[in-house]
Amino acid sequence: MKVIIDLCVVPIGVGVSLGSYIAECERVFLKAGLKTQLHGYGTNIEGEWDEVMQAVKECHEVLHKMGVPRISSTLRVGTRIDREQTIDDKIRSVQDKLR
Amino acid sequence: MKVIIDLCVVPIGVGVSLGSYIAECERVFLKAGLKTQLHGYGTNIEGEWDEVMQAVKECHEVLHKMGVPRISSTLRVGTRIDREQTIDDKIRSVQDKLR
Amino acid sequence: MKVIIDLCVVPIGVGVSLGSYIAECERVFLKAGLKTQLHGYGTNIEGEWDEVMQAVKECHEVLHKMGVPRISSTLRVGTRIDREQTIDDKIRSVQDKLR
Amino acid sequence: MKVIIDLCVVPIGVGVSLGSYIAECERVFLKAGLKTQLHGYGTNIEGEWDEVMQAVKECHEVLHKMGVPRISSTLRVGTRIDREQTIDDKIRSVQDKLR
């Protein structure tokens, strides 16, 4: 089952500068070979359900190993069986309609 | 790794009455033996990461098998390594402070 | 326009114990006379759009006044024009189907 | 109070093709003069709290006027008082750390 998720990881208990933790998550996705797109309040990730969710788990594990005591992430998780659709397809679909 | 999540599953393309689909998800959690608490805009679920996330996956699979063409779920996902905490602990912590 | 929201406020930069901040938000909703239901990963709130959203804004303002430097909240926001529905209606609808 | 939000609007009861509704929301933000960035699972919006939240309300109103019977949106809502930060700042902060 293919999935497109949008993930926002919020490390708690390590102050207000979170960029280095988010960068560490990006490295996890890169290493996993997943297609991602970083935006200003999270990251789009697409791939097979198990691989994508395994990478989300690794984000939590890596951050805890870096000393983050508590994490609260939010995910949007989209699946569909009517047709295949990528992150790029979704953006293009909206942009086409805006023209 | 223990996790507490809050899950809201939104079936798309099957009209506006979603209660029967949400009930089906509750059955998935029950069958998995997970501790859950239904509320007005989702469900709290606690357990081991892999078991909880496997149940989320099964929700999507079961709903697609019921004919739902598209699903958009949202999850809050909380982990912590400083101490153990259950759903009940979290609610009690806030209620104690309100007294 | 009536709305049902589910709100989870995450104060950042004030350590890992967040219960007292969440309690403060509950006081904001109470003072606003809004119908709410606390759960293990957020709070359901129902009412008129403007009143509910004004209360969400006050949560951020009150917490910043308490010294919280950064806040990341998540909201689910539900509106419908086909019929009226309360938080209790939504829960009952699922529970009826589980029987 | 400045805010950065990430909004994902899910129209319910109008089938599985949602691009035209999302495009309509983008027009609302444009007309409001708000800085936005569309991504594959939502839109970043930055501005003053009241203006941003007014635009979110208008999205729901416009979609209901188009005949959408039910809407479930999700928002991430970020405020901070320690320093000013834009959507571009947040992305750059992560990208710098990835180099």
Tab-separated table of C-alpha atoms in Angstrom, chain A residues 4-8 16-17 19-20 22-24 26-27 37-42 44 74-78 80 82-83 87 90-91 93-95 97-99, chain D residues 4-8 16-17 19-20 22-24 26-27 37-42 44 74-78 80 82-83 87 90-91 93-95 97-99:
chain	number	residue	atom	x	y	z
A	4	ILE	CA	1.793	10.014	1.201
A	5	ILE	CA	2.344	11.478	4.643
A	6	ASP	CA	3.052	14.917	6.005
A	7	LEU	CA	5.153	14.786	9.156
A	8	CYS	CA	5.955	17.481	11.720
A	16	VAL	CA	13.258	26.496	21.306
A	17	SER	CA	15.775	25.888	18.490
A	19	GLY	CA	16.265	23.026	13.326
A	20	SER	CA	19.104	20.605	14.060
A	22	ILE	CA	14.509	18.396	12.059
A	23	ALA	CA	17.682	18.142	9.940
A	24	GLU	CA	18.460	14.828	11.652
A	26	GLU	CA	15.667	14.601	7.039
A	27	ARG	CA	18.870	12.507	7.134
A	37	GLN	CA	9.766	17.526	0.245
A	38	LEU	CA	10.587	19.838	3.141
A	39	HIS	CA	8.264	22.791	3.746
A	40	GLY	CA	7.914	25.454	6.413
A	41	TYR	CA	5.926	23.331	8.864
A	42	GLY	CA	6.824	19.727	8.121
A	44	ASN	CA	5.967	15.411	2.724
A	74	THR	CA	1.809	15.126	13.942
A	75	LEU	CA	1.132	13.197	10.755
A	76	ARG	CA	-1.341	13.429	7.939
A	77	VAL	CA	-1.561	10.029	6.272
A	78	GLY	CA	-3.150	9.621	2.832
A	80	ARG	CA	-6.063	5.771	-2.062
A	82	ASP	CA	-8.765	4.483	-7.017
A	83	ARG	CA	-5.526	5.578	-8.721
A	87	ILE	CA	3.257	14.448	-4.130
A	90	LYS	CA	-1.130	16.613	-5.996
A	91	ILE	CA	0.640	19.980	-6.256
A	93	SER	CA	-3.479	19.299	-9.764
A	94	VAL	CA	-4.039	22.401	-7.643
A	95	GLN	CA	-1.695	24.636	-9.646
A	97	LYS	CA	-6.720	24.813	-11.485
A	98	LEU	CA	-5.226	28.121	-10.352
A	99	ARG	CA	-4.168	29.065	-13.888
D	4	ILE	CA	2.671	30.529	10.885
D	5	ILE	CA	0.089	27.858	10.166
D	6	ASP	CA	-0.041	24.774	8.036
D	7	LEU	CA	-3.543	24.074	6.753
D	8	CYS	CA	-4.995	20.987	5.083
D	16	VAL	CA	-12.441	11.889	-4.340
D	17	SER	CA	-11.185	14.721	-6.571
D	19	GLY	CA	-8.009	19.735	-6.271
D	20	SER	CA	-10.592	22.308	-7.387
D	22	ILE	CA	-8.044	23.323	-2.635
D	23	ALA	CA	-7.485	25.782	-5.512
D	24	GLU	CA	-10.468	27.782	-4.269
D	26	GLU	CA	-5.606	29.244	-2.432
D	27	ARG	CA	-7.640	32.012	-4.090
D	37	GLN	CA	3.426	28.140	0.184
D	38	LEU	CA	1.532	25.211	-1.273
D	39	HIS	CA	2.962	21.726	-0.694
D	40	GLY	CA	1.818	18.183	-1.354
D	41	TYR	CA	-0.356	17.843	1.753
D	42	GLY	CA	-1.406	21.381	2.705
D	44	ASN	CA	1.900	27.137	4.830
D	74	THR	CA	-6.279	20.151	10.114
D	75	LEU	CA	-4.036	22.999	11.209
D	76	ARG	CA	-0.643	23.306	12.794
D	77	VAL	CA	-0.429	26.706	14.455
D	78	GLY	CA	2.930	28.150	15.530
D	80	ARG	CA	6.728	32.529	19.253
D	82	ASP	CA	11.445	34.997	21.510
D	83	ARG	CA	12.132	36.201	17.964
D	87	ILE	CA	8.355	30.310	6.656
D	90	LYS	CA	12.359	27.894	9.044
D	91	ILE	CA	13.190	26.071	5.804
D	93	SER	CA	17.430	26.816	9.162
D	94	VAL	CA	16.982	23.112	8.380
D	95	GLN	CA	18.682	23.266	4.968
D	97	LYS	CA	22.132	22.170	8.931
D	98	LEU	CA	21.876	19.593	6.141
D	99	ARG	CA	24.842	21.050	4.232
